[in-house]
Short mmCIF file of C-alpha atoms in Angstrom, two decimals:
data_model
loop_
_atom_site.label_atom_id
_atom_site.label_comp_id
_atom_site.label_asym_id
_atom_site.label_seq_id
_atom_site.Cartn_x
_atom_site.Cartn_y
_atom_site.Cartn_z
CA MET F 257 112.40 135.85 153.92
CA PHE F 258 110.07 132.93 153.40
CA ILE F 259 107.12 133.20 150.99
CA PRO F 260 103.95 134.31 152.81
CA LEU F 261 101.29 131.66 153.11
CA VAL F 262 98.65 134.00 151.72
CA LEU F 263 100.26 133.71 148.28
CA ALA F 264 99.05 130.14 147.94
CA SER F 265 95.92 131.13 146.02
CA ALA F 266 97.91 133.12 143.49
CA SER F 267 99.36 130.05 141.78
CA LEU F 268 97.63 127.82 139.29
CA LEU F 269 96.78 124.28 140.34
CA THR F 270 98.80 122.08 137.99
CA PRO F 271 99.57 118.90 139.90
CA ALA F 272 102.05 116.40 138.50
CA LEU F 273 99.59 113.66 139.40
CA GLN F 274 97.74 114.06 136.13
CA GLU F 275 94.06 113.23 136.18
CA SER F 276 93.09 110.58 133.67
CA ARG F 277 89.62 109.51 132.65
CA PRO F 278 87.13 109.02 135.50
CA PRO F 279 87.62 105.78 137.44
CA ASP F 280 85.46 102.80 136.72
CA PRO F 281 82.12 103.15 138.56
CA GLU F 282 82.52 99.65 139.97
CA ALA F 283 85.92 100.56 141.39
CA VAL F 284 84.39 103.64 143.02
CA LYS F 285 81.55 101.57 144.44
CA ALA F 286 83.94 98.97 145.83
CA ALA F 287 86.26 101.57 147.37
CA LEU F 288 83.37 103.39 149.03
CA ALA F 289 81.92 100.16 150.42
CA ARG F 290 85.27 99.07 151.84
CA LEU F 291 85.94 102.48 153.38
CA GLU F 292 82.49 102.65 154.96
CA GLN F 293 82.80 99.19 156.45
CA ALA F 294 86.32 99.84 157.72
CA PHE F 295 85.48 103.14 159.36
CA GLU F 296 82.25 101.94 160.92
CA LYS F 297 83.31 98.51 162.16
CA GLY F 298 86.95 97.87 161.27
CA LEU F 299 90.13 97.80 163.30
CA PRO F 300 92.79 100.50 162.70
CA GLU F 301 94.77 98.20 160.40
CA GLU F 302 91.62 97.56 158.36
CA ARG F 303 91.04 101.29 158.01
CA VAL F 304 94.62 101.75 156.85
CA ALA F 305 94.23 98.93 154.31
CA ALA F 306 91.00 100.47 152.99
CA LEU F 307 92.72 103.83 152.62
CA GLN F 308 95.62 102.27 150.73
CA ALA F 309 93.24 100.45 148.40
CA ALA F 310 91.34 103.68 147.74
CA ALA F 311 94.41 105.70 146.70
CA PRO F 312 94.22 104.79 142.97
CA VAL F 313 90.49 105.68 142.80
CA ALA F 314 90.49 109.39 141.98
CA ASP F 315 86.85 110.16 142.69
CA PRO F 316 85.50 113.05 144.81
CA GLU F 317 83.31 110.79 146.96
CA VAL F 318 86.27 108.53 147.64
CA VAL F 319 88.41 111.56 148.48
CA ALA F 320 85.77 112.67 150.99
CA TRP F 321 85.87 109.27 152.71
CA VAL F 322 89.66 109.17 152.74
CA ARG F 323 89.66 112.60 154.32
CA LYS F 324 87.74 111.18 157.29
CA GLY F 325 90.90 109.31 158.20
CA LEU F 326 92.59 112.59 159.10
CA LYS F 327 90.27 112.88 162.11
CA ASP F 328 90.84 109.32 163.27
CA PRO F 329 92.30 109.01 166.79
CA GLU F 330 94.85 106.45 165.58
CA ARG F 331 98.05 107.99 164.23
CA SER F 332 98.52 105.08 161.80
CA VAL F 333 95.15 105.86 160.23
CA GLN F 334 95.97 109.57 160.00
CA GLY F 335 99.20 108.67 158.24
CA GLY F 336 97.38 106.29 155.90
CA ALA F 337 94.91 109.00 154.96
CA LEU F 338 97.70 111.48 154.27
CA GLU F 339 99.58 109.02 152.07
CA ALA F 340 96.42 108.12 150.16
CA LEU F 341 95.55 111.78 149.55
CA GLY F 342 99.10 112.35 148.33
CA GLN F 343 98.65 109.63 145.72
CA MET F 344 95.12 110.51 144.58
CA ALA F 345 95.22 112.28 141.22
CA HIS F 346 92.31 114.58 141.98
CA PRO F 347 92.32 118.31 142.83
CA LYS F 348 90.08 117.71 145.84
CA ALA F 349 92.77 115.51 147.36
CA LEU F 350 95.34 118.31 147.19
CA ALA F 351 92.75 120.81 148.43
CA ALA F 352 92.13 118.57 151.46
CA LEU F 353 95.85 118.46 152.20
CA HIS F 354 96.17 122.24 151.88
CA GLU F 355 93.23 122.83 154.20
CA THR F 356 94.60 120.35 156.72
CA TYR F 357 97.91 122.19 156.82
CA LYS F 358 96.21 125.55 157.31
CA THR F 359 93.59 124.58 159.88
CA ASP F 360 94.50 121.38 161.75
CA LYS F 361 96.94 122.59 164.38
CA ALA F 362 96.37 119.52 166.54
CA LEU F 363 97.47 117.15 163.80
CA ARG F 364 100.56 119.26 163.09
CA LYS F 365 101.74 118.89 166.69
CA ASP F 366 102.95 115.42 165.71
CA ASP F 367 106.28 115.73 163.84
CA GLU F 368 105.94 112.42 162.01
CA VAL F 369 102.45 113.25 160.80
CA THR F 370 103.52 116.77 159.79
CA ALA F 371 106.35 115.35 157.69
CA LYS F 372 103.90 113.00 155.97
CA LEU F 373 101.49 115.88 155.36
CA LEU F 374 104.16 118.00 153.69
CA LYS F 375 105.46 115.07 151.65
CA SER F 376 101.93 114.25 150.47
CA ILE F 377 101.45 117.86 149.43
CA GLY F 378 104.76 117.77 147.59
CA ARG F 379 103.86 114.56 145.81
CA HIS F 380 101.22 116.51 143.84
CA ALA F 381 104.00 118.82 142.55
CA SER F 382 101.61 121.74 142.27
CA PRO F 383 102.77 125.38 142.06
CA SER F 384 99.85 126.22 144.36
CA SER F 385 101.71 124.42 147.16
CA VAL F 386 104.90 126.49 147.12
CA ALA F 387 103.71 129.00 149.71
CA ILE F 388 102.65 126.22 152.09
CA LEU F 389 105.88 124.28 151.67
CA ALA F 390 107.89 127.47 152.30
CA ASP F 391 105.76 128.63 155.23
CA ASP F 392 107.86 129.34 158.35
CA PRO F 393 110.32 126.65 157.23
CA PHE F 394 112.33 126.51 160.46
CA GLY F 395 109.32 126.90 162.75
CA ASN F 396 109.49 123.14 163.31
CA LEU F 397 113.10 121.96 163.61
CA HIS F 398 112.38 118.24 163.35
CA HIS F 399 114.71 116.88 160.64
CA ASP F 400 112.02 114.93 158.75
CA VAL F 401 109.74 117.98 158.63
CA ILE F 402 112.43 120.25 157.20
CA GLN F 403 113.53 117.54 154.76
CA ALA F 404 109.93 117.14 153.57
CA ARG F 405 109.69 120.89 152.91
CA ILE F 406 112.94 120.98 150.96
CA LEU F 407 112.44 117.88 148.83
CA SER F 408 108.78 118.70 148.21
CA LEU F 409 109.80 122.11 146.88
CA GLY F 410 112.24 120.24 144.67
CA ASN F 411 109.30 118.31 143.25
CA VAL F 412 107.50 121.50 142.14
CA ARG F 413 109.07 122.52 138.87
CA THR F 414 108.83 126.31 138.95
CA LYS F 415 111.22 129.20 139.39
CA GLU F 416 109.25 130.10 142.52
CA SER F 417 110.34 126.79 144.06
CA VAL F 418 113.98 127.62 143.42
CA GLU F 419 113.50 131.08 144.93
CA ALA F 420 111.75 129.57 147.96
CA LEU F 421 114.62 127.14 148.53
CA ILE F 422 117.22 129.91 148.31
CA SER F 423 115.15 132.11 150.64
CA MET F 424 114.86 129.24 153.10
CA MET F 425 118.62 128.70 152.94
CA ARG F 426 119.20 132.37 153.77
CA LEU F 427 117.07 132.32 156.91
CA ARG F 428 119.75 130.68 159.03
CA GLY F 429 123.51 130.78 159.29
CA PRO F 430 125.82 127.96 158.17
CA GLN F 431 125.66 126.05 161.46
CA LYS F 432 121.86 125.79 161.27
CA VAL F 433 121.60 125.21 157.52
CA GLN F 434 124.51 122.84 156.95
CA PRO F 435 122.74 119.74 158.33
CA TYR F 436 120.19 120.16 155.52
CA MET F 437 122.53 121.10 152.67
CA ALA F 438 122.44 117.59 151.19
CA ASN F 439 118.70 118.06 150.79
CA PHE F 440 119.02 121.59 149.44
CA ARG F 441 121.59 120.38 146.96
CA LEU F 442 119.38 117.51 145.79
CA ALA F 443 116.28 119.67 145.40
CA LEU F 444 118.05 122.52 143.61
CA SER F 445 120.02 120.19 141.34
CA ILE F 446 116.97 118.30 140.12
CA LEU F 447 115.15 121.59 139.50
CA THR F 448 117.96 123.41 137.70
CA GLY F 449 120.61 120.94 136.55
CA ALA F 450 123.21 123.01 138.43
CA ASP F 451 125.37 121.67 141.23
CA GLN F 452 127.05 123.87 143.82
CA GLY F 453 127.59 120.94 146.16
CA ARG F 454 126.73 121.46 149.81
CA SER F 455 127.96 125.04 149.86
CA GLN F 456 125.39 127.50 151.17
CA GLU F 457 127.42 130.43 149.86
CA GLY F 458 127.93 128.71 146.50
CA TRP F 459 124.21 128.28 145.90
CA MET F 460 123.40 131.84 146.94
CA ALA F 461 126.09 133.22 144.61
CA TRP F 462 124.76 130.98 141.83
CA TRP F 463 121.25 132.33 142.40
CA ASN F 464 122.38 135.95 142.39
CA ASP F 465 123.96 135.39 138.97
CA ARG F 466 120.92 133.67 137.44
CA LYS F 467 117.77 134.80 139.21
CA LYS F 468 116.75 137.24 136.47
CA ASP F 469 116.68 134.77 133.61
CA LEU F 470 116.39 131.35 135.23
CA ALA F 471 113.89 129.02 133.57
CA VAL F 472 113.00 125.66 135.11
CA SER F 473 112.53 122.89 132.58
CA PRO F 474 109.37 120.76 132.85
CA LYS F 475 111.64 117.72 132.77
CA PRO F 476 113.72 116.91 135.86
CA ALA F 477 117.44 117.31 135.43
CA ALA F 478 119.62 114.20 135.24
CA LEU F 479 121.51 113.51 138.45
CA PRO F 480 124.56 111.46 139.38
CA ARG F 481 123.55 107.88 140.08
CA GLU F 482 123.71 108.05 143.87
CA GLU F 483 121.80 111.33 144.02
CA GLN F 484 119.15 109.99 141.65
CA ALA F 485 118.82 106.87 143.78
CA ARG F 486 118.36 109.02 146.89
CA TRP F 487 115.68 111.10 145.16
CA ASP F 488 113.84 108.03 143.87
CA ARG F 489 114.10 106.35 147.26
CA TYR F 490 112.51 109.33 149.02
CA TRP F 491 109.56 109.39 146.60
CA GLY F 492 109.21 105.62 146.42
CA LYS F 493 109.96 105.42 142.70
CA GLU F 494 111.05 102.09 141.35
CA ARG F 495 111.95 103.00 137.77
CA GLU F 496 115.33 102.14 136.38
CA ARG F 497 117.59 104.98 135.36
CA GLY F 498 120.95 105.31 133.73
CA GLU F 499 123.86 106.70 135.65
CA GLY F 500 122.93 110.27 134.74
CA ARG F 501 125.36 113.10 134.41
CA GLY F 502 128.61 112.49 136.18
CA GLY F 503 127.73 108.88 136.97
CA ASP F 504 131.20 107.66 136.01
CA ARG F 505 133.00 110.44 137.84
CA ARG F 506 133.96 110.51 141.49
CA LYS F 507 131.14 110.51 143.99
CA ARG F 508 129.55 113.93 144.34
CA GLY F 509 126.91 113.33 146.98
CA GLY F 510 128.71 111.56 149.77
CA ASP F 511 126.96 108.48 151.10
CA GLY F 512 123.43 109.79 150.65
CA ASP F 513 123.07 110.82 154.29
CA ASP F 514 120.50 113.61 154.42
CA SER F 515 121.73 115.06 157.68
CA GLU F 516 125.48 115.44 157.29
CA GLY F 517 127.88 116.91 154.79
CA SER F 518 130.82 119.19 154.41
CA SER F 519 130.44 122.80 153.46
CA SER F 520 132.73 122.42 150.48
CA GLN F 521 131.32 122.59 146.99
CA ASP F 522 132.09 118.98 146.20
#
């Protein structure tokens, strides 16, 4: 059973996008001026550019302006606003994303936008997002939407995320779940350091043996090189990593395809 959405308020807001000192007042002023001009007189591409430029400016007034982009008639602007809110290290940005998920049914009719919304929520890596990310996980069967739920849960480093992933995996039989097992494997491996391959039964048996005493480390687990590359590619990370555990051994993640995979453990 998936985690009820009403549990969202029960978790503490501890986003991975750590807030630093307040942004420079001149940067805030410049971001606000550019956003105002773009939304009052600019073309869609100018609004998108203004949203992108505003993403590093974690200020509540800037967040409020970025949020206006969610109501823009242009899908590209909606997407730009979602991506900017996902990158803004401010609690109001995550609150705006949560509220959008809960209330904006029109926006969520678009699969591409919904996937971006979930990914932006997941980018904050907040325990308060687990219930949203696990809400009716197969209600929308678009691949990118389900992938965003799974990998975003993998970015929230709590035992509740692991439990949500296992619960999601149990909602459907092998034929329905198998196309997403590469994503389940990636998310669960980076959370726990375990690897049961793409075996639905293997992961559920693993969980049954460890659910009472499982502790999720604050630090992501090391992954085989190809799996790490796939994780970094999804989140747009450009840092260099070593080969990780098992990097010199035979390939353990196939070719990185998120939609296919055997049901065997390796």
